[in-house]
XYZ file of C-alpha atoms in Angstrom:
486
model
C -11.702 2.718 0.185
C -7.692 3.069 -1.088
C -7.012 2.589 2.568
C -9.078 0.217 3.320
C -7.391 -2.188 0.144
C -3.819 -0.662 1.786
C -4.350 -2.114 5.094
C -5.704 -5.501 3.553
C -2.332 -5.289 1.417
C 0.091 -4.975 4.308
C -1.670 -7.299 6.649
C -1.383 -10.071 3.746
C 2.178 -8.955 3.549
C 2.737 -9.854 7.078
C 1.329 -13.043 6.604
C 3.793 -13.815 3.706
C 7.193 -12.598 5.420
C 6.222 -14.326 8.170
C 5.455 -17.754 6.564
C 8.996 -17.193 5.464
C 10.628 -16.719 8.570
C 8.669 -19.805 10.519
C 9.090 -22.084 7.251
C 12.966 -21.089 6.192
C 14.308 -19.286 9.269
C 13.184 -19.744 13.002
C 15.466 -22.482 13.538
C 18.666 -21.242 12.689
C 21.136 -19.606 15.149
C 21.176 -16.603 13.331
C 19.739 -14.787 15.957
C 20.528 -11.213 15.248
C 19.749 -12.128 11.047
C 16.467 -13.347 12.598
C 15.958 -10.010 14.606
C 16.728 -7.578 11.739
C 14.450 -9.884 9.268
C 11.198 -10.645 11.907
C 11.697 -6.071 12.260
C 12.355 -5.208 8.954
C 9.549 -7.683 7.704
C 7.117 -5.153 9.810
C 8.481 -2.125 7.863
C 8.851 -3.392 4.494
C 4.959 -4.607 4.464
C 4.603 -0.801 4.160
C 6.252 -0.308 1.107
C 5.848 -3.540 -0.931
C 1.807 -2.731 -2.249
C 3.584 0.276 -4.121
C 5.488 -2.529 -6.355
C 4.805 -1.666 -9.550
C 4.763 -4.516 -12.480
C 7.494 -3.597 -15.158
C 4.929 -4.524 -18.018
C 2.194 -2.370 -16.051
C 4.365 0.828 -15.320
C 2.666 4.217 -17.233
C 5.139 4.777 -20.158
C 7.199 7.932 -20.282
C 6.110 10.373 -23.075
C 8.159 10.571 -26.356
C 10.270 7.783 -25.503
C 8.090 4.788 -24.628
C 5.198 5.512 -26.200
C 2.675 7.944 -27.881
C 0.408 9.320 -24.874
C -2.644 11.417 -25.170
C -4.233 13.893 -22.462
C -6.168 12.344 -19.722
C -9.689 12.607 -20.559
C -11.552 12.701 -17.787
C -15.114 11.257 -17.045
C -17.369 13.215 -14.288
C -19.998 11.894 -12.503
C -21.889 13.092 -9.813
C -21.922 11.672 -5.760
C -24.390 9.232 -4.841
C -26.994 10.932 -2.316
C -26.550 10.685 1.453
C -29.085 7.872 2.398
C -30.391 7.030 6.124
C -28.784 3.691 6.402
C -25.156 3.040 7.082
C -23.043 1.947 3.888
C -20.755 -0.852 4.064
C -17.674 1.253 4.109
C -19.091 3.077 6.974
C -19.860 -0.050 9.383
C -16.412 -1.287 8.403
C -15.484 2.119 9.998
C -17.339 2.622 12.999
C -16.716 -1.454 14.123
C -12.507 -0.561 13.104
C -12.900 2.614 15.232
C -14.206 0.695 18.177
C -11.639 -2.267 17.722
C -9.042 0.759 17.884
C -10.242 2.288 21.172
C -10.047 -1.244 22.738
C -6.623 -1.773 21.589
C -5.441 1.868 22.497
C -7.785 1.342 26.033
C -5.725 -2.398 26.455
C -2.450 -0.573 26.273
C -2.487 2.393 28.052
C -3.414 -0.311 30.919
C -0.695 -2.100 30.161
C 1.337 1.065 30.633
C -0.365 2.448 33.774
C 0.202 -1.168 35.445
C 4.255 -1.186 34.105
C 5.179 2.633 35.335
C 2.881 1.376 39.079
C 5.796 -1.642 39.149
C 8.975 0.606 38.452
C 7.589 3.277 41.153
C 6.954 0.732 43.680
C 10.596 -0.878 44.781
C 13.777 0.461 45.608
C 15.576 2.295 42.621
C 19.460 1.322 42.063
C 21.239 3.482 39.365
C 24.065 2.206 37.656
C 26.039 2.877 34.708
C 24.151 1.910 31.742
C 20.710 0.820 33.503
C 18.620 1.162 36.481
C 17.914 -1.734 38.374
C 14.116 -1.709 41.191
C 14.064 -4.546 43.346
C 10.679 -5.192 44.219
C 9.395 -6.326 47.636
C 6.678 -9.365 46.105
C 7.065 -12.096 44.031
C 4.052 -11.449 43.008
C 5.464 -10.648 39.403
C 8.358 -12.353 37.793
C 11.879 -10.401 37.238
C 11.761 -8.060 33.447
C 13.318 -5.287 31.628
C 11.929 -2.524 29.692
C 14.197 0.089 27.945
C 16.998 0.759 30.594
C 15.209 -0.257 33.735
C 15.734 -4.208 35.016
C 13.152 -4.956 37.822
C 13.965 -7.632 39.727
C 11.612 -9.531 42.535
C 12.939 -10.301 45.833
C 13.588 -14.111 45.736
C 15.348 -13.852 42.367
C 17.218 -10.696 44.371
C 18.275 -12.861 47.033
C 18.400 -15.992 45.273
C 19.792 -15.489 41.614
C 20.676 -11.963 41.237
C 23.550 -12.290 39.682
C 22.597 -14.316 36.441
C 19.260 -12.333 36.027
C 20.924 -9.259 35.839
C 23.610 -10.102 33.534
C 20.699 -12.019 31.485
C 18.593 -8.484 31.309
C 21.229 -6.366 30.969
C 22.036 -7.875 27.702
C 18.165 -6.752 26.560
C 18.812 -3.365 27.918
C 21.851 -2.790 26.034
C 20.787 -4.517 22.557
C 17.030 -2.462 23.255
C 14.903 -5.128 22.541
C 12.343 -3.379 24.248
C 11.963 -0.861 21.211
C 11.326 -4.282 18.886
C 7.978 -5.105 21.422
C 6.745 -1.603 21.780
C 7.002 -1.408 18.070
C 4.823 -4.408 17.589
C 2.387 -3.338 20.453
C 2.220 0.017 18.059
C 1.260 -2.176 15.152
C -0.950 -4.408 17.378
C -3.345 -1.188 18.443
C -3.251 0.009 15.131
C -4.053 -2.975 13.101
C -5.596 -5.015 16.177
C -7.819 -6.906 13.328
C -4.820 -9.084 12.465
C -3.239 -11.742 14.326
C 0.048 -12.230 12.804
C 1.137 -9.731 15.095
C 0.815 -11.559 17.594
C 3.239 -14.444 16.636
C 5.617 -11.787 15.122
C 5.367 -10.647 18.762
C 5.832 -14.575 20.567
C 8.575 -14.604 17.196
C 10.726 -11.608 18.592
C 10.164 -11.878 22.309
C 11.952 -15.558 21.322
C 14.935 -14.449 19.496
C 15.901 -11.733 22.031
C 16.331 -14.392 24.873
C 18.315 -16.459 22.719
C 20.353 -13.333 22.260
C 20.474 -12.709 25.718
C 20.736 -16.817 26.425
C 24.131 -16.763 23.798
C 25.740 -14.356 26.532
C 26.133 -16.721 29.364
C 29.176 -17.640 30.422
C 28.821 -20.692 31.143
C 26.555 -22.856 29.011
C 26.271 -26.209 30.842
C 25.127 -24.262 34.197
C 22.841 -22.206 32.771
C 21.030 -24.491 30.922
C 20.146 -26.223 34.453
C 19.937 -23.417 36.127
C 16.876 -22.815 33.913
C 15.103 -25.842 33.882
C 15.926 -25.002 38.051
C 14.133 -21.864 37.844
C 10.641 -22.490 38.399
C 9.098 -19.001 39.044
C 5.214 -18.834 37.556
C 4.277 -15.276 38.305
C 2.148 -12.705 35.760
C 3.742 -10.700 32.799
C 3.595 -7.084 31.740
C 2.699 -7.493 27.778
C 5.319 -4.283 26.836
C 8.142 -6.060 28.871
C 11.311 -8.621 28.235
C 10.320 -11.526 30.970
C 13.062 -13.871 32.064
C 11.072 -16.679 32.715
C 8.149 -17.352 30.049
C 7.126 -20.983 30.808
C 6.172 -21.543 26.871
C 9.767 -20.580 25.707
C 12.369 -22.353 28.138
C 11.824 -25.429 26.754
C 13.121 -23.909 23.214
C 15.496 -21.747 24.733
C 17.294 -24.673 26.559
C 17.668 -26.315 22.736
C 19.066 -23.575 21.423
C 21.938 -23.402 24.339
C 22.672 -26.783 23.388
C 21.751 -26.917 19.218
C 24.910 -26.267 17.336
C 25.452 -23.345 15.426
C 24.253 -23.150 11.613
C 26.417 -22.949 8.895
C 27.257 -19.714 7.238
C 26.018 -21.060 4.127
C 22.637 -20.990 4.906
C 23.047 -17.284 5.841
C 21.665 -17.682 1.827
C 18.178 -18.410 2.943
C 17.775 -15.139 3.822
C 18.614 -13.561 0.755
C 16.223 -16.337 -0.662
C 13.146 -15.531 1.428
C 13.959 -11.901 0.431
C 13.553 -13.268 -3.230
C 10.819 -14.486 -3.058
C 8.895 -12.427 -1.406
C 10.109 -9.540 -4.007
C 8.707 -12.033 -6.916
C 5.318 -11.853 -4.839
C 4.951 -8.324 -4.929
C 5.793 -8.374 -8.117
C 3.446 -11.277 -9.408
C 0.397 -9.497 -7.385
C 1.247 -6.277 -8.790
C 1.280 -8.056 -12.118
C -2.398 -10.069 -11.382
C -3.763 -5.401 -11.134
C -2.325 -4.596 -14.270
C -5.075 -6.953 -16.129
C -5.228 -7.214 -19.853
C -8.081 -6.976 -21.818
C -6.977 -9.507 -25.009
C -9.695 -11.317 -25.705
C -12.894 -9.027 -25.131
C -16.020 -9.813 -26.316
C -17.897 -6.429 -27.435
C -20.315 -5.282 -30.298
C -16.814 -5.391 -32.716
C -13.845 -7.298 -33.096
C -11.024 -6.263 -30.943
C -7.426 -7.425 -32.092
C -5.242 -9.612 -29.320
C -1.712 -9.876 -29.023
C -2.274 -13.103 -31.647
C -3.296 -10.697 -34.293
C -0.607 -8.872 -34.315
C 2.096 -11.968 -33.801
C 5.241 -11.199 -35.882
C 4.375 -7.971 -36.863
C 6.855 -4.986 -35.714
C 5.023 -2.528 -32.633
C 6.425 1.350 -33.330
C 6.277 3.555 -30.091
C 7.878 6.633 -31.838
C 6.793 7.204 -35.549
C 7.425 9.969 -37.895
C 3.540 10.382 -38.712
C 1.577 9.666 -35.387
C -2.017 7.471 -35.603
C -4.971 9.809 -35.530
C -8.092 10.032 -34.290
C -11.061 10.730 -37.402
C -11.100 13.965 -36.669
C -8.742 15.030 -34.547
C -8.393 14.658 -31.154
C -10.933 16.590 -30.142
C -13.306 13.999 -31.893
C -12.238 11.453 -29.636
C -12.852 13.386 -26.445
C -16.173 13.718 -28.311
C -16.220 10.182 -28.839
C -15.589 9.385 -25.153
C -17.698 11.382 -23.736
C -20.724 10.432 -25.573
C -19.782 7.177 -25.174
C -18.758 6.447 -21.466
C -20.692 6.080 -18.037
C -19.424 6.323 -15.025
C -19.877 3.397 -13.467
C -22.762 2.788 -10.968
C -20.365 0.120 -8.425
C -17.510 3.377 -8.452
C -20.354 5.970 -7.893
C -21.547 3.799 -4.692
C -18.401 3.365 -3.463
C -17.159 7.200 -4.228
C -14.645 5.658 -5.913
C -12.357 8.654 -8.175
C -9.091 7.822 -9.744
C -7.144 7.399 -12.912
C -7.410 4.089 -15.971
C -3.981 4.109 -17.527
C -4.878 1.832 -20.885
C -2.830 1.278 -23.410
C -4.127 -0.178 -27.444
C -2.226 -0.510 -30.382
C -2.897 1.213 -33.998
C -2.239 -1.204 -36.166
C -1.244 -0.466 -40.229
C -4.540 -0.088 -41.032
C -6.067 1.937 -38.357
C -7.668 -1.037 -36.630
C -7.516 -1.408 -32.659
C -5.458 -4.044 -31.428
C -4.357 -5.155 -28.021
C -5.967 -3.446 -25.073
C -4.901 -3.228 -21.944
C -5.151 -1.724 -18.702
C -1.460 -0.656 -17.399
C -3.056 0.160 -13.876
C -6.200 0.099 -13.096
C -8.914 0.917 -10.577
C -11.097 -1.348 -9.928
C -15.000 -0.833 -9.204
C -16.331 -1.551 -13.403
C -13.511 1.341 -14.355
C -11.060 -0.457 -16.036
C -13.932 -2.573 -17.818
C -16.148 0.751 -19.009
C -12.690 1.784 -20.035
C -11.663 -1.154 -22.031
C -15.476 -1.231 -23.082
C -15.480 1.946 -24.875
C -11.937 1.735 -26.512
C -13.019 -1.231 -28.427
C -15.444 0.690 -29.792
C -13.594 3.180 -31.713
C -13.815 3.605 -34.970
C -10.956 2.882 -37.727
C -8.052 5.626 -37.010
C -5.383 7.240 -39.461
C -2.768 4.624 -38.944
C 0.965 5.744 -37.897
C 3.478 5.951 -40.510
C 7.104 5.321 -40.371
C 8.905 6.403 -43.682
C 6.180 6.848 -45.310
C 4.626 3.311 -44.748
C 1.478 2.652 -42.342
C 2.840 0.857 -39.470
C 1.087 -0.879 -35.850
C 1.897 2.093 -33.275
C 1.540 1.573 -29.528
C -0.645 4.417 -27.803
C -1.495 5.267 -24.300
C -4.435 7.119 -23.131
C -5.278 7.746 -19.124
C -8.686 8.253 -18.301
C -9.202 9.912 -14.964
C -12.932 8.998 -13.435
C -13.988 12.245 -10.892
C -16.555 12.235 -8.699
C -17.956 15.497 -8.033
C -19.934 17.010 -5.586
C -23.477 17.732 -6.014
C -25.233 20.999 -6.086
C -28.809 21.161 -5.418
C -29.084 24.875 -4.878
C -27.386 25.592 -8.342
C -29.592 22.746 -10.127
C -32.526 23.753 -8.620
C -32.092 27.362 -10.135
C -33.860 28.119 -13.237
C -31.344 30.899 -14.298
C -27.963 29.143 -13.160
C -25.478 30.059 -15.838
C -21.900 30.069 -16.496
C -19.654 32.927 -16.841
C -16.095 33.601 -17.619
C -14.566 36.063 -16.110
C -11.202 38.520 -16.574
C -12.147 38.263 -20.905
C -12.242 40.977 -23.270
C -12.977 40.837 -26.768
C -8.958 40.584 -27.198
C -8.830 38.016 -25.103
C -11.107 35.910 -25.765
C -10.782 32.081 -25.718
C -11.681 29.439 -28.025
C -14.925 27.572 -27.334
C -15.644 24.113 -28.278
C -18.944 22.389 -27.892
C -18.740 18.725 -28.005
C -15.890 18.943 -30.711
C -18.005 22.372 -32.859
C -15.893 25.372 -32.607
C -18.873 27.523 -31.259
C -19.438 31.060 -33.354
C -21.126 32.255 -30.368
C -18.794 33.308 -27.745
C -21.876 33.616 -25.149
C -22.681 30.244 -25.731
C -21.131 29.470 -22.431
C -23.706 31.568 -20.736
C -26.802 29.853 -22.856
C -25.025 26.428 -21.857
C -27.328 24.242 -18.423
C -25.053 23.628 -16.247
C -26.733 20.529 -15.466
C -25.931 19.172 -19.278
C -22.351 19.752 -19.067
C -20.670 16.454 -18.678
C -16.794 17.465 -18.345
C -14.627 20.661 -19.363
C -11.378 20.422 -20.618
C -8.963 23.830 -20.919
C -5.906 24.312 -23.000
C -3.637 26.934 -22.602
C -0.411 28.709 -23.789
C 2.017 26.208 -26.239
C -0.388 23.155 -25.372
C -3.496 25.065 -27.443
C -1.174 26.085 -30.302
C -0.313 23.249 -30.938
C -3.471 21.784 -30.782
C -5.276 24.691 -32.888
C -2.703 26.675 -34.134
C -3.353 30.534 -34.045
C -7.359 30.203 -32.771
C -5.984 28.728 -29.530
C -3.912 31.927 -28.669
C -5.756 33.134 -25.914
C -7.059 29.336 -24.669
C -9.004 27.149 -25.631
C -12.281 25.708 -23.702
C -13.386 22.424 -24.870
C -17.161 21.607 -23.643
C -18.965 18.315 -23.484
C -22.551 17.918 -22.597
C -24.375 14.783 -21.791
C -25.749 13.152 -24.796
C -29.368 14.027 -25.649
């Protein structure tokens, strides 16, 4: 499902940069700017879903905030049914779509190395030109060979080969096998194909800037009137739906240098979009409306927000009570279970002077009713020990992660009547600390009394972590247990 959302990230991505470049950029003369931006556009799709809004970043312990341990909220896998899920048919029709595509091109392949096999081979110093006997495909270049027909060989060697030499040297060829790469592997989006007509554009007005003579070769275009088939992974000379804006550009003058800006522009703005929709995940939770009141950002206007304090807010109870709390408390949510969904709720609340909850909101979320059940149950805590800061209750920011895992079902353990657990590698001076749903359990076989099936999540503690959680008990561990409420 994460890569499912990925792919639907970088294809609108595409869309974006590109709007850019047709909107702000096709018609300048920049041609090489316009190279490097339609290329690097491709590659920085990749990377700009991992964006991360600056107000929606996880805080750093001790410095930006107070953070507790992830708690984390089990559930178990929904059963295997007969019919197909959605997720699946999306897979099995993307699966076919990719065997097409991959099918499509290694045709396109077979057919190219059958046309550099078939003429005479001519090696010179930086390329290798085939003149073909037929005209029954129009003069190309791919990588460093140049084929060339036999009327343009007879007829107009010469500016053909200077023309495609220029693509062989500047390997534009790597730009369209790139994009044919991208093409098989996201064949469900056609943006690729204009970033495709986009690039095959720019590298013959590249190629077009290198003639020596610009009056003549302008005509001797518009002369050239060859109509003959294409190989798709190939630079064509003659591509009847560019010459007309190739001929323009011979003649157009050249932009200014100032508006090498608009680059740095488009850049801009598509960096405030990734930011924005990185923003529009990190969704906050202000104005709820539960079973109690929750406090907004409103309620707390003009009042100073500590993130380190000399007393830190606590729990009633403990900690340990509010694992309790959670646990008995949260569900995992029946749209995540469906769609196997597991992952981590970063929220953040604040605990204000006295102990209320104020200000919840999710700092990255995960979608599928997870940040909602999480929010949900955080505005239903109860009044905490409020923070204090010289010895005066203070609002305290604090940050709690709640990690949702699936897990995997057992039948053969839950249909045994005598399933147990059992620690192992314990002695009697050795022996952890066990705590059952927030009860420090007298009974250290209580684990082995314990259904399986009732246990809802199992936290350990070890070495510094349980001192300083429970001080000379946790010396050997500590096992915290919570069972499904009854």
């Amino acid at each position: 499902m994460k890569l499912l959302l990925y792919a639907g990230e970088v294809s609108l991505y595409w869309i974006m940069l590109y709007a850019c470049y047709w909107l702000m950029l096709r018609s300048h003369t920049f041609f090489k700017w316009n190279r490097y931006y339609l290329v690097g556009s491709l590659f920085a799709a990749f990377a700009l879903p991992f964006v991360i809004y600056p107000e929606t970043a996880p805080q750093l312990p001790a410095i930006y905030g107070i953070n507790a341990e992830a708690f984390t909220v089990s559930g178990s896998e929904p059963e295997q049914s007969d019919t197909l899920s959605w997720i699946q048919a999306i897979g099995i029709i993307y699966g076919i779509g990719l065997i097409i595509a991959i099918y499509k091109l290694t045709l396109n392949f077979v057919q190219l190395k059958s046309y550099l096999s078939a003429g005479e081979l001519i090696e010179l110093d930086d390329c290798k030109v085939v003149i073909m006997d037929s005209n029954h495909i129009g003069s190309f270049s791919f990588l460093q060979w140049i084929v060339i027909n036999r009327n343009d060989y007879e007829n107009h060697f010469d500016a053909i080969l200077r023309h495609e030499m220029v693509h062989t040297r500047q390997l534009h060829s790597i730009d369209i096998l790139l994009i044919e790469l991208f093409k098989t592997i996201f064949w469900f989006n056609p943006v690729l194909l204009l970033y495709k007509h986009s690039l095959q554009e720019v590298h013959e007005y590249l190629a077009d800037a290198q003639a020596p003579n610009r009056e003549y070769y302008a005509k001797f275009l518009v002369a050239y009137a060859l109509n003959a088939p294409t190989v798709s992974v190939t630079n064509h000379f003659f591509n009847p739906s560019q010459i007309k804006n190739r001929i323009q550009m011979i003649y157009k003058n050249r932009t200014s240098k100032w508006l090498l800006s608009t680059y740095v522009f488009s850049v801009a703005m598509i960096g405030t979009a990734a930011i924005l929709i990185a923003g529009c995940e990190g969704k906050e939770y202000n104005e709820l409306t539960f079973e109690k009141k929750v406090l907004t950002k409103e309620d707390l206007a003009n009042k100073p927000i500590f993130t380190v304090v000399e007393e830190q807010p606590e729990f009633p109870g403990g900690i340990q009570e509010m694992y309790k709390f959670l646990g008995e408390n949260i569900k995992y949510p029946e749209k995540a279970t469906r769609a196997n969904v597991s992952g981590r709720v970063f929220l953040s609340f604040v605990v204000t002077e006295d102990g209320a909850i104020g200000d919840i909101q999710v700092l990255k979320g995960l979608g599928f009713d997870c940040d909602e059940e999480a929010v949900r149950v955080l505005s239903k805590f109860p009044k905490w020990t409020p923070g204090k800061q010289n010895g005066i209750p203070v609002n305290v920011r604090y940050n709690l992660p709640i990690n949702f895992q699936l897990e995997e079902s057992d039948k053969t353990s839950a249909a045994k009547p005598d399933a147990n657990i059992e620690l192992r590698n314990t002695t009697s001076l050795n022996k952890p600390l066990i705590i059952v749903n927030g009860v420090v359990a007298t009974d250290h076989d209580i684990v082995k009394k314990l259904d399986p099936n009732s246990i809802k999540s199992v936290s350990v503690h070890k070495d510094q972590d349980a001192l300083d959680a429970y001080g000379e008990k946790g010396k050997n561990g500590v096992i915290s247990i919570i069972t499904n409420k009854i």
